[in-house]
Amino acid sequence: MTPEEFRQAGYAVVDWIADYWATLPQRPVTSQDPPGTLAAGLPAGPPERGESVEAVLADLDKLIAPGLTHWQHPGFFGYFPANTSGPSVLGDLVSAGLGVQGMLWATGPACTELETVLLDWLAQALDLPEKFRSAGPGGGVIQDSASSATLVATLVALHRAAGGRWREVGVEGRYRVYASTEAHSSIEKAARIAGLGRDGVRLIEVDPQSRAMSVPALRAAIEADRAAGVVPALVVATVGTTSTTAIDPLPQIGPVCAEYGVFLHVDAAYAGAAAICPELRFGHAGLEYADSYCFDPHKWLLTGFDCDAFWVADAGELVEALTVLPEYLRNAATESGAVIDYRDWQVPLGRRFRALKLWFVLRWYGVEGLREHIRRGVTLAARFADRVRADDRFELVAPHPYGLVCFRLRGPDEANEQLLAAVSGTRRVLLTHTRVTGRHTLRLAVGAPQSTEVHVDEAWDIISGAAAGLVPPG
Amino acid sequence: MTPEEFRQAGYAVVDWIADYWATLPQRPVTSQDPPGTLAAGLPAGPPERGESVEAVLADLDKLIAPGLTHWQHPGFFGYFPANTSGPSVLGDLVSAGLGVQGMLWATGPACTELETVLLDWLAQALDLPEKFRSAGPGGGVIQDSASSATLVATLVALHRAAGGRWREVGVEGRYRVYASTEAHSSIEKAARIAGLGRDGVRLIEVDPQSRAMSVPALRAAIEADRAAGVVPALVVATVGTTSTTAIDPLPQIGPVCAEYGVFLHVDAAYAGAAAICPELRFGHAGLEYADSYCFDPHKWLLTGFDCDAFWVADAGELVEALTVLPEYLRNAATESGAVIDYRDWQVPLGRRFRALKLWFVLRWYGVEGLREHIRRGVTLAARFADRVRADDRFELVAPHPYGLVCFRLRGPDEANEQLLAAVSGTRRVLLTHTRVTGRHTLRLAVGAPQSTEVHVDEAWDIISGAAAGLVPPG
């Protein structure tokens, strides 16, 4: 494809996306196609000869779009949001066009340096502790996801816990990772990948009300493990758990980690973005104790997946844990010690120029624009929670400090399952569920860029209406 | 940013990329800016208020482009190519615009199904063994890179070697991974991440001529380990090593793995793409023995990073090794067993709609168009090798079955280092280096979409000219 062919086809694809966004509110938020529908609609093999971009765009409309869950739809309130935005898409487009491979500083100097600077900008915007800025021994990097950040933190923690021997001998003896029972499944997955198995993770009980990690229970677990010859390697504290956005108490967890020399990683995948607003920084109290920290601009900060921002206080330790330097990657810049080679900060070797999308987003919206976006989400969630609170048939199951509201019908789990099914069946609104103290609970997470009061109110109307048949009038 | 604002800004970014590609040949292939140049040119913090896309594009020209290594430049012959192309960029653009999160089938049915079908298409185009097609127990998935594919293969191999106990107890006892001394550094990195340490990897000697793994040495290593109570878990065989594109002998390695029950992963990251041409499938002889296989469309198949195509013969085993299912991800489709949830096929939870770029590429070029691209690279490499062969000052260091030519000045390493520095200094051509049997060797890898005879000839003229001052006339 020549540059001129790309120009013409590029306009057409830009138009397709603009039209897609403009028509999103009219589309059903989910597909009703049964499994296998798209697969059955595609040819059995690739075309032998080339086709036009128009033909592909036509199939995008005919075959792909009807089979999607529309994450940017104003009625999408499932999971956590996975925001994107125009400037993010444009930054990603530039990245794709440049086709730069940023594994080493030498293979993309500007790719590396923009990332370092942007992570400093973000740290400043969120008012993260100074130790995470690149001016000192710390610094930031973009990972694909919080799962990978947790994995990297686990590896550095093992490196430290084994006194540096881990690189050579691997997992020898027994190590333990601690997180609350409400923590994300990626912690167990990271421990499994790192060779600790499920037994290498100890899930610490939470306070029944706040759903936050019990610090006495954490201390007791660490002490019991030490007494049994198990080395406590890592505590993962969560700011904004997946089920209910509970906040583990860093000001109390931090000193325990310091006392026992345990690496502390703070996972604020969803809620960290809120800290761009000064009044929403409460979750970060005690963050100065953390050895590493991450949040996902790709969740709630208008930056498309994949963009997890991960910081460490000691980049040297991280590089020591992960680096392998074969001859074919040696170069003068690396050997000068004056540059960052981000391949040593992550699992894969290769890396895209992901800082561009963050740059486009920060410059288009400015910090003030991003604050507005977060505040709108919090306000919309509060508006929805007010509706729930005002209806005796329902109960709020947890506080809603951010953009997530957890609620349920007062009544059996079955009624709540039926409610979720009925709401989903309208295909106007997507909600997901969780369990809180064993009870089936509905989650409404605000954050899609197009969601407004209209859509939150529509969601409530649908939920409220669907509930009418399931419980006696309140 | 409204859809209409996106439309206008989108056209401008498409123009920027088309102009960038059109002007690439006139740009220096590398930057001469010292470390810190870009960082010093950027503001100390993010803007408080939003700016225009035009302002960002102006800075892209002023600040970013001069600080890049241009991987799509016709004079880029370093490392392995990291191709992209117009249709790939457009597919990625659609993916960014949709902003779909494909972690589960339910969160993006079409995202999941297109990927399954496209990996079947690719398997067909490369004539991979039937067992990797999704019709049976096997199937394919897109990983970000071959590094991650190797890691996943390592984890499944451990799961199998430990008789399924690995999920629960982690690495207990000693396991070994085998690869040749020429294999990629990602194998050591994967073993380290998996908790095996460097001691968990045994690098098997290669034949001095072919640089391919010695099968008797592999067998001896496996037997010695078994005798010492170490469990042989994984052999990683390489088709097209990074240094010289050597090909490990699968027809002999396969039976050894079968005999000792060792998982066999085949890493064809670079060279696998060549198998789209029937006459270039020689590297895949014996592939029917493999438990898993990967190659990178993002290296040599005109598909932008990140797109590693990874297949397993037994997807059930893979999912068993990696799955963790928290309540908030449970859904009816998953429980039906009728769908693929690709989150269980990879390290991270989240995933982009990467099949789209592959779809755009396969449809725009057709299989014939991709074959032409590969053949052009092989022909250009042969053309360059002919120049080297015809000049007595130089020697070819290894065969060049694909698009990579390894060569050196007959003479000391220092002369070759000086040659590389002189060539790099022109900033017209980028070459990298390696060591072959201990000797400093230059690598010229053809593959950038814009590279033609003109650029390969220019590379030779520059190299030949620079050599004039370094060795006596031949």
mmCIF file of N, CA, C and O in Angstrom, chain B residues 36-112:
data_model
loop_
_atom_site.group_PDB
_atom_site.id
_atom_site.type_symbol
_atom_site.label_atom_id
_atom_site.label_comp_id
_atom_site.label_asym_id
_atom_site.label_seq_id
_atom_site.Cartn_x
_atom_site.Cartn_y
_atom_site.Cartn_z
ATOM 1 N N GLY B 36 18.999 12.165 26.461
ATOM 2 C CA GLY B 36 18.462 13.291 27.220
ATOM 3 C C GLY B 36 17.973 14.439 26.360
ATOM 4 O O GLY B 36 17.374 15.382 26.880
ATOM 5 N N THR B 37 18.191 14.351 25.050
ATOM 6 C CA THR B 37 17.827 15.473 24.183
ATOM 7 C C THR B 37 16.320 15.737 24.205
ATOM 8 O O THR B 37 15.883 16.867 24.422
ATOM 9 N N LEU B 38 15.543 14.693 23.967
ATOM 10 C CA LEU B 38 14.096 14.909 23.959
ATOM 11 C C LEU B 38 13.606 15.314 25.343
ATOM 12 O O LEU B 38 12.812 16.237 25.484
ATOM 13 N N ALA B 39 14.088 14.595 26.348
ATOM 14 C CA ALA B 39 13.635 14.879 27.715
ATOM 15 C C ALA B 39 13.861 16.348 28.053
ATOM 16 O O ALA B 39 13.016 16.995 28.680
ATOM 17 N N ALA B 40 14.997 16.884 27.603
ATOM 18 C CA ALA B 40 15.305 18.284 27.902
ATOM 19 C C ALA B 40 14.411 19.237 27.121
ATOM 20 O O ALA B 40 14.213 20.391 27.525
ATOM 21 N N GLY B 41 13.850 18.756 26.013
ATOM 22 C CA GLY B 41 13.024 19.628 25.180
ATOM 23 C C GLY B 41 11.559 19.652 25.558
ATOM 24 O O GLY B 41 10.770 20.396 24.960
ATOM 25 N N LEU B 42 11.184 18.853 26.537
ATOM 26 C CA LEU B 42 9.769 18.774 26.927
ATOM 27 C C LEU B 42 9.517 19.577 28.197
ATOM 28 O O LEU B 42 10.420 19.736 29.025
ATOM 29 N N PRO B 43 8.295 20.083 28.368
ATOM 30 C CA PRO B 43 7.969 20.800 29.604
ATOM 31 C C PRO B 43 8.136 19.896 30.825
ATOM 32 O O PRO B 43 8.080 18.670 30.712
ATOM 33 N N ALA B 44 8.307 20.507 31.975
ATOM 34 C CA ALA B 44 8.544 19.742 33.204
ATOM 35 C C ALA B 44 7.291 19.025 33.698
ATOM 36 O O ALA B 44 7.370 18.104 34.508
ATOM 37 N N GLY B 45 6.142 19.450 33.222
ATOM 38 C CA GLY B 45 4.903 18.811 33.688
ATOM 39 C C GLY B 45 3.838 18.892 32.617
ATOM 40 O O GLY B 45 4.018 19.550 31.582
ATOM 41 N N PRO B 46 2.720 18.201 32.852
ATOM 42 C CA PRO B 46 1.649 18.183 31.853
ATOM 43 C C PRO B 46 0.954 19.537 31.796
ATOM 44 O O PRO B 46 0.947 20.280 32.777
ATOM 45 N N PRO B 47 0.339 19.848 30.655
ATOM 46 C CA PRO B 47 -0.399 21.105 30.563
ATOM 47 C C PRO B 47 -1.633 21.074 31.459
ATOM 48 O O PRO B 47 -2.260 20.029 31.618
ATOM 49 N N GLU B 48 -1.949 22.191 32.061
ATOM 50 C CA GLU B 48 -3.146 22.284 32.908
ATOM 51 C C GLU B 48 -4.398 22.312 32.021
ATOM 52 O O GLU B 48 -5.389 21.670 32.337
ATOM 53 N N ARG B 49 -4.294 23.037 30.910
ATOM 54 C CA ARG B 49 -5.440 23.123 29.985
ATOM 55 C C ARG B 49 -5.120 22.446 28.658
ATOM 56 O O ARG B 49 -3.958 22.346 28.290
ATOM 57 N N GLY B 50 -6.157 22.042 27.982
ATOM 58 C CA GLY B 50 -5.987 21.313 26.730
ATOM 59 C C GLY B 50 -5.384 22.143 25.607
ATOM 60 O O GLY B 50 -5.486 23.372 25.602
ATOM 61 N N GLU B 51 -4.760 21.423 24.669
ATOM 62 C CA GLU B 51 -4.157 22.053 23.499
ATOM 63 C C GLU B 51 -4.745 21.405 22.239
ATOM 64 O O GLU B 51 -5.464 20.422 22.316
ATOM 65 N N SER B 52 -4.365 21.925 21.102
ATOM 66 C CA SER B 52 -4.905 21.403 19.840
ATOM 67 C C SER B 52 -4.067 20.225 19.345
ATOM 68 O O SER B 52 -2.902 20.062 19.713
ATOM 69 N N VAL B 53 -4.679 19.422 18.498
ATOM 70 C CA VAL B 53 -3.956 18.325 17.864
ATOM 71 C C VAL B 53 -2.850 18.881 16.953
ATOM 72 O O VAL B 53 -1.773 18.299 16.843
ATOM 73 N N GLU B 54 -3.100 20.026 16.342
ATOM 74 C CA GLU B 54 -2.080 20.642 15.485
ATOM 75 C C GLU B 54 -0.803 20.908 16.281
ATOM 76 O O GLU B 54 0.308 20.707 15.785
ATOM 77 N N ALA B 55 -0.964 21.380 17.514
ATOM 78 C CA ALA B 55 0.211 21.666 18.345
ATOM 79 C C ALA B 55 0.996 20.386 18.620
ATOM 80 O O ALA B 55 2.235 20.385 18.620
ATOM 81 N N VAL B 56 0.278 19.295 18.841
ATOM 82 C CA VAL B 56 0.955 18.027 19.116
ATOM 83 C C VAL B 56 1.672 17.535 17.856
ATOM 84 O O VAL B 56 2.814 17.074 17.910
ATOM 85 N N LEU B 57 0.998 17.670 16.711
ATOM 86 C CA LEU B 57 1.629 17.223 15.457
ATOM 87 C C LEU B 57 2.873 18.063 15.151
ATOM 88 O O LEU B 57 3.876 17.535 14.642
ATOM 89 N N ALA B 58 2.822 19.342 15.470
ATOM 90 C CA ALA B 58 4.005 20.187 15.248
ATOM 91 C C ALA B 58 5.166 19.690 16.112
ATOM 92 O O ALA B 58 6.320 19.636 15.660
ATOM 93 N N ASP B 59 4.871 19.323 17.352
ATOM 94 C CA ASP B 59 5.929 18.807 18.231
ATOM 95 C C ASP B 59 6.409 17.428 17.797
ATOM 96 O O ASP B 59 7.553 17.047 18.054
ATOM 97 N N LEU B 60 5.515 16.706 17.168
ATOM 98 C CA LEU B 60 5.913 15.403 16.639
ATOM 99 C C LEU B 60 7.021 15.606 15.600
ATOM 100 O O LEU B 60 8.023 14.880 15.590
ATOM 101 N N ASP B 61 6.839 16.604 14.750
ATOM 102 C CA ASP B 61 7.866 16.913 13.755
ATOM 103 C C ASP B 61 9.122 17.487 14.396
ATOM 104 O O ASP B 61 10.241 17.134 14.016
ATOM 105 N N LYS B 62 8.912 18.376 15.341
ATOM 106 C CA LYS B 62 10.039 19.141 15.885
ATOM 107 C C LYS B 62 10.828 18.310 16.902
ATOM 108 O O LYS B 62 12.062 18.354 16.926
ATOM 109 N N LEU B 63 10.127 17.571 17.748
ATOM 110 C CA LEU B 63 10.788 16.927 18.891
ATOM 111 C C LEU B 63 10.939 15.410 18.748
ATOM 112 O O LEU B 63 11.975 14.860 19.106
ATOM 113 N N ILE B 64 9.905 14.758 18.275
ATOM 114 C CA ILE B 64 9.901 13.287 18.312
ATOM 115 C C ILE B 64 10.637 12.685 17.112
ATOM 116 O O ILE B 64 11.568 11.897 17.269
ATOM 117 N N ALA B 65 10.225 13.079 15.900
ATOM 118 C CA ALA B 65 10.791 12.434 14.707
ATOM 119 C C ALA B 65 12.320 12.508 14.650
ATOM 120 O O ALA B 65 12.974 11.518 14.299
ATOM 121 N N PRO B 66 12.927 13.642 15.006
ATOM 122 C CA PRO B 66 14.400 13.681 14.950
ATOM 123 C C PRO B 66 15.063 12.764 15.976
ATOM 124 O O PRO B 66 16.270 12.508 15.867
ATOM 125 N N GLY B 67 14.314 12.306 16.945
ATOM 126 C CA GLY B 67 14.901 11.474 17.997
ATOM 127 C C GLY B 67 14.577 9.995 17.835
ATOM 128 O O GLY B 67 14.663 9.236 18.786
ATOM 129 N N LEU B 68 14.204 9.603 16.625
ATOM 130 C CA LEU B 68 13.804 8.213 16.419
ATOM 131 C C LEU B 68 14.831 7.398 15.639
ATOM 132 O O LEU B 68 15.592 7.942 14.841
ATOM 133 N N THR B 69 14.820 6.122 15.873
ATOM 134 C CA THR B 69 15.398 5.152 14.948
ATOM 135 C C THR B 69 14.235 4.724 14.061
ATOM 136 O O THR B 69 13.208 4.276 14.565
ATOM 137 N N HIS B 70 14.403 4.899 12.745
ATOM 138 C CA HIS B 70 13.259 4.700 11.844
ATOM 139 C C HIS B 70 13.220 3.261 11.331
ATOM 140 O O HIS B 70 13.888 2.918 10.367
ATOM 141 N N TRP B 71 12.424 2.460 12.000
ATOM 142 C CA TRP B 71 12.373 1.031 11.685
ATOM 143 C C TRP B 71 11.782 0.733 10.315
ATOM 144 O O TRP B 71 12.025 -0.335 9.757
ATOM 145 N N GLN B 72 10.983 1.646 9.767
ATOM 146 C CA GLN B 72 10.368 1.397 8.453
ATOM 147 C C GLN B 72 11.199 2.020 7.329
ATOM 148 O O GLN B 72 10.801 2.007 6.168
ATOM 149 N N HIS B 73 12.339 2.597 7.650
ATOM 150 C CA HIS B 73 13.223 3.263 6.692
ATOM 151 C C HIS B 73 13.805 2.222 5.730
ATOM 152 O O HIS B 73 14.159 1.115 6.153
ATOM 153 N N PRO B 74 13.935 2.571 4.449
ATOM 154 C CA PRO B 74 14.490 1.587 3.507
ATOM 155 C C PRO B 74 15.945 1.208 3.809
ATOM 156 O O PRO B 74 16.418 0.176 3.327
ATOM 157 N N GLY B 75 16.655 2.033 4.592
ATOM 158 C CA GLY B 75 18.030 1.707 4.964
ATOM 159 C C GLY B 75 18.137 1.008 6.309
ATOM 160 O O GLY B 75 19.234 0.838 6.832
ATOM 161 N N PHE B 76 17.002 0.592 6.866
ATOM 162 C CA PHE B 76 17.030 -0.116 8.152
ATOM 163 C C PHE B 76 17.251 -1.603 7.893
ATOM 164 O O PHE B 76 16.370 -2.305 7.385
ATOM 165 N N PHE B 77 18.448 -2.065 8.253
ATOM 166 C CA PHE B 77 18.776 -3.488 8.083
ATOM 167 C C PHE B 77 19.210 -4.110 9.412
ATOM 168 O O PHE B 77 19.940 -5.105 9.429
ATOM 169 N N GLY B 78 18.842 -3.507 10.518
ATOM 170 C CA GLY B 78 19.291 -3.961 11.832
ATOM 171 C C GLY B 78 18.411 -5.067 12.399
ATOM 172 O O GLY B 78 17.315 -5.337 11.895
ATOM 173 N N TYR B 79 18.898 -5.706 13.467
ATOM 174 C CA TYR B 79 18.120 -6.692 14.234
ATOM 175 C C TYR B 79 17.404 -7.636 13.261
ATOM 176 O O TYR B 79 17.981 -8.121 12.314
ATOM 177 N N PHE B 80 16.095 -7.845 13.527
ATOM 178 C CA PHE B 80 15.230 -8.391 12.498
ATOM 179 C C PHE B 80 14.265 -7.287 12.121
ATOM 180 O O PHE B 80 13.996 -6.398 12.937
ATOM 181 N N PRO B 81 13.712 -7.316 10.934
ATOM 182 C CA PRO B 81 12.760 -6.261 10.583
ATOM 183 C C PRO B 81 11.555 -6.295 11.517
ATOM 184 O O PRO B 81 11.240 -7.334 12.101
ATOM 185 N N ALA B 82 10.934 -5.147 11.684
ATOM 186 C CA ALA B 82 9.648 -5.066 12.389
ATOM 187 C C ALA B 82 8.702 -4.363 11.440
ATOM 188 O O ALA B 82 8.371 -3.205 11.602
ATOM 189 N N ASN B 83 8.294 -5.113 10.449
ATOM 190 C CA ASN B 83 7.419 -4.584 9.396
ATOM 191 C C ASN B 83 6.151 -3.979 9.934
ATOM 192 O O ASN B 83 5.553 -4.520 10.849
ATOM 193 N N THR B 84 5.718 -2.926 9.298
ATOM 194 C CA THR B 84 4.306 -2.615 9.348
ATOM 195 C C THR B 84 3.883 -2.272 7.929
ATOM 196 O O THR B 84 4.697 -2.336 7.009
ATOM 197 N N SER B 85 2.635 -1.929 7.734
ATOM 198 C CA SER B 85 2.121 -1.621 6.396
ATOM 199 C C SER B 85 0.836 -0.838 6.566
ATOM 200 O O SER B 85 0.250 -0.820 7.655
ATOM 201 N N GLY B 86 0.396 -0.208 5.472
ATOM 202 C CA GLY B 86 -0.847 0.561 5.522
ATOM 203 C C GLY B 86 -2.022 -0.228 6.094
ATOM 204 O O GLY B 86 -2.648 0.214 7.059
ATOM 205 N N PRO B 87 -2.328 -1.390 5.533
ATOM 206 C CA PRO B 87 -3.497 -2.122 6.051
ATOM 207 C C PRO B 87 -3.350 -2.518 7.520
ATOM 208 O O PRO B 87 -4.337 -2.526 8.265
ATOM 209 N N SER B 88 -2.130 -2.808 7.948
ATOM 210 C CA SER B 88 -1.936 -3.139 9.366
ATOM 211 C C SER B 88 -2.275 -1.940 10.239
ATOM 212 O O SER B 88 -2.971 -2.057 11.249
ATOM 213 N N VAL B 89 -1.790 -0.774 9.841
ATOM 214 C CA VAL B 89 -2.070 0.440 10.608
ATOM 215 C C VAL B 89 -3.569 0.708 10.646
ATOM 216 O O VAL B 89 -4.129 1.073 11.685
ATOM 217 N N LEU B 90 -4.239 0.461 9.527
ATOM 218 C CA LEU B 90 -5.689 0.701 9.481
ATOM 219 C C LEU B 90 -6.435 -0.289 10.377
ATOM 220 O O LEU B 90 -7.395 0.080 11.056
ATOM 221 N N GLY B 91 -6.008 -1.524 10.382
ATOM 222 C CA GLY B 91 -6.646 -2.516 11.257
ATOM 223 C C GLY B 91 -6.458 -2.154 12.721
ATOM 224 O O GLY B 91 -7.378 -2.260 13.533
ATOM 225 N N ASP B 92 -5.260 -1.687 13.049
ATOM 226 C CA ASP B 92 -4.990 -1.252 14.413
ATOM 227 C C ASP B 92 -5.824 -0.026 14.771
ATOM 228 O O ASP B 92 -6.270 0.134 15.913
ATOM 229 N N LEU B 93 -6.011 0.829 13.781
ATOM 230 C CA LEU B 93 -6.820 2.036 14.006
ATOM 231 C C LEU B 93 -8.264 1.657 14.332
ATOM 232 O O LEU B 93 -8.863 2.191 15.279
ATOM 233 N N VAL B 94 -8.807 0.711 13.589
ATOM 234 C CA VAL B 94 -10.166 0.250 13.896
ATOM 235 C C VAL B 94 -10.211 -0.343 15.304
ATOM 236 O O VAL B 94 -11.126 -0.059 16.089
ATOM 237 N N SER B 95 -9.200 -1.115 15.641
ATOM 238 C CA SER B 95 -9.144 -1.730 16.972
ATOM 239 C C SER B 95 -9.143 -0.663 18.055
ATOM 240 O O SER B 95 -9.870 -0.750 19.048
ATOM 241 N N ALA B 96 -8.325 0.380 17.856
ATOM 242 C CA ALA B 96 -8.266 1.461 18.849
ATOM 243 C C ALA B 96 -9.607 2.177 18.939
ATOM 244 O O ALA B 96 -10.066 2.522 20.032
ATOM 245 N N GLY B 97 -10.253 2.382 17.793
ATOM 246 C CA GLY B 97 -11.533 3.084 17.785
ATOM 247 C C GLY B 97 -12.639 2.293 18.464
ATOM 248 O O GLY B 97 -13.458 2.842 19.191
ATOM 249 N N LEU B 98 -12.651 0.997 18.254
ATOM 250 C CA LEU B 98 -13.669 0.165 18.902
ATOM 251 C C LEU B 98 -13.432 0.109 20.402
ATOM 252 O O LEU B 98 -14.372 0.054 21.192
ATOM 253 N N GLY B 99 -12.167 0.091 20.815
ATOM 254 C CA GLY B 99 -11.856 0.061 22.247
ATOM 255 C C GLY B 99 -12.453 -1.139 22.951
ATOM 256 O O GLY B 99 -12.939 -1.034 24.074
ATOM 257 N N VAL B 100 -12.414 -2.270 22.289
ATOM 258 C CA VAL B 100 -12.997 -3.487 22.852
ATOM 259 C C VAL B 100 -11.959 -4.229 23.690
ATOM 260 O O VAL B 100 -10.785 -4.290 23.326
ATOM 261 N N GLN B 101 -12.413 -4.775 24.788
ATOM 262 C CA GLN B 101 -11.566 -5.527 25.702
ATOM 263 C C GLN B 101 -11.903 -7.006 25.519
ATOM 264 O O GLN B 101 -12.983 -7.455 25.913
ATOM 265 N N GLY B 102 -10.979 -7.767 24.920
ATOM 266 C CA GLY B 102 -11.316 -9.141 24.531
ATOM 267 C C GLY B 102 -10.891 -10.210 25.506
ATOM 268 O O GLY B 102 -10.582 -11.331 25.093
ATOM 269 N N MET B 103 -10.908 -9.918 26.779
ATOM 270 C CA MET B 103 -10.400 -10.901 27.755
ATOM 271 C C MET B 103 -11.228 -12.181 27.790
ATOM 272 O O MET B 103 -10.718 -13.266 27.989
ATOM 273 N N LEU B 104 -12.559 -12.013 27.612
ATOM 274 C CA LEU B 104 -13.480 -13.145 27.587
ATOM 275 C C LEU B 104 -14.202 -13.139 26.244
ATOM 276 O O LEU B 104 -14.355 -12.084 25.623
ATOM 277 N N TRP B 105 -14.719 -14.306 25.873
ATOM 278 C CA TRP B 105 -15.573 -14.323 24.697
ATOM 279 C C TRP B 105 -16.723 -13.340 24.917
ATOM 280 O O TRP B 105 -17.042 -12.533 24.034
ATOM 281 N N ALA B 106 -17.312 -13.363 26.101
ATOM 282 C CA ALA B 106 -18.490 -12.544 26.383
ATOM 283 C C ALA B 106 -18.202 -11.053 26.290
ATOM 284 O O ALA B 106 -19.099 -10.265 26.021
ATOM 285 N N THR B 107 -16.972 -10.646 26.512
ATOM 286 C CA THR B 107 -16.669 -9.217 26.463
ATOM 287 C C THR B 107 -16.294 -8.754 25.059
ATOM 288 O O THR B 107 -15.950 -7.584 24.866
ATOM 289 N N GLY B 108 -16.332 -9.669 24.105
ATOM 290 C CA GLY B 108 -16.026 -9.303 22.731
ATOM 291 C C GLY B 108 -16.109 -10.529 21.847
ATOM 292 O O GLY B 108 -15.089 -11.002 21.349
ATOM 293 N N PRO B 109 -17.333 -11.048 21.630
ATOM 294 C CA PRO B 109 -17.469 -12.300 20.872
ATOM 295 C C PRO B 109 -16.755 -12.254 19.520
ATOM 296 O O PRO B 109 -15.999 -13.172 19.174
ATOM 297 N N ALA B 110 -16.947 -11.176 18.763
ATOM 298 C CA ALA B 110 -16.346 -11.106 17.431
ATOM 299 C C ALA B 110 -14.824 -10.971 17.537
ATOM 300 O O ALA B 110 -14.088 -11.456 16.679
ATOM 301 N N CYS B 111 -14.365 -10.316 18.589
ATOM 302 C CA CYS B 111 -12.926 -10.167 18.825
ATOM 303 C C CYS B 111 -12.291 -11.541 19.014
ATOM 304 O O CYS B 111 -11.245 -11.857 18.440
ATOM 305 N N THR B 112 -12.931 -12.381 19.780
ATOM 306 C CA THR B 112 -12.428 -13.731 20.031
ATOM 307 C C THR B 112 -12.520 -14.595 18.778
ATOM 308 O O THR B 112 -11.554 -15.255 18.385
#
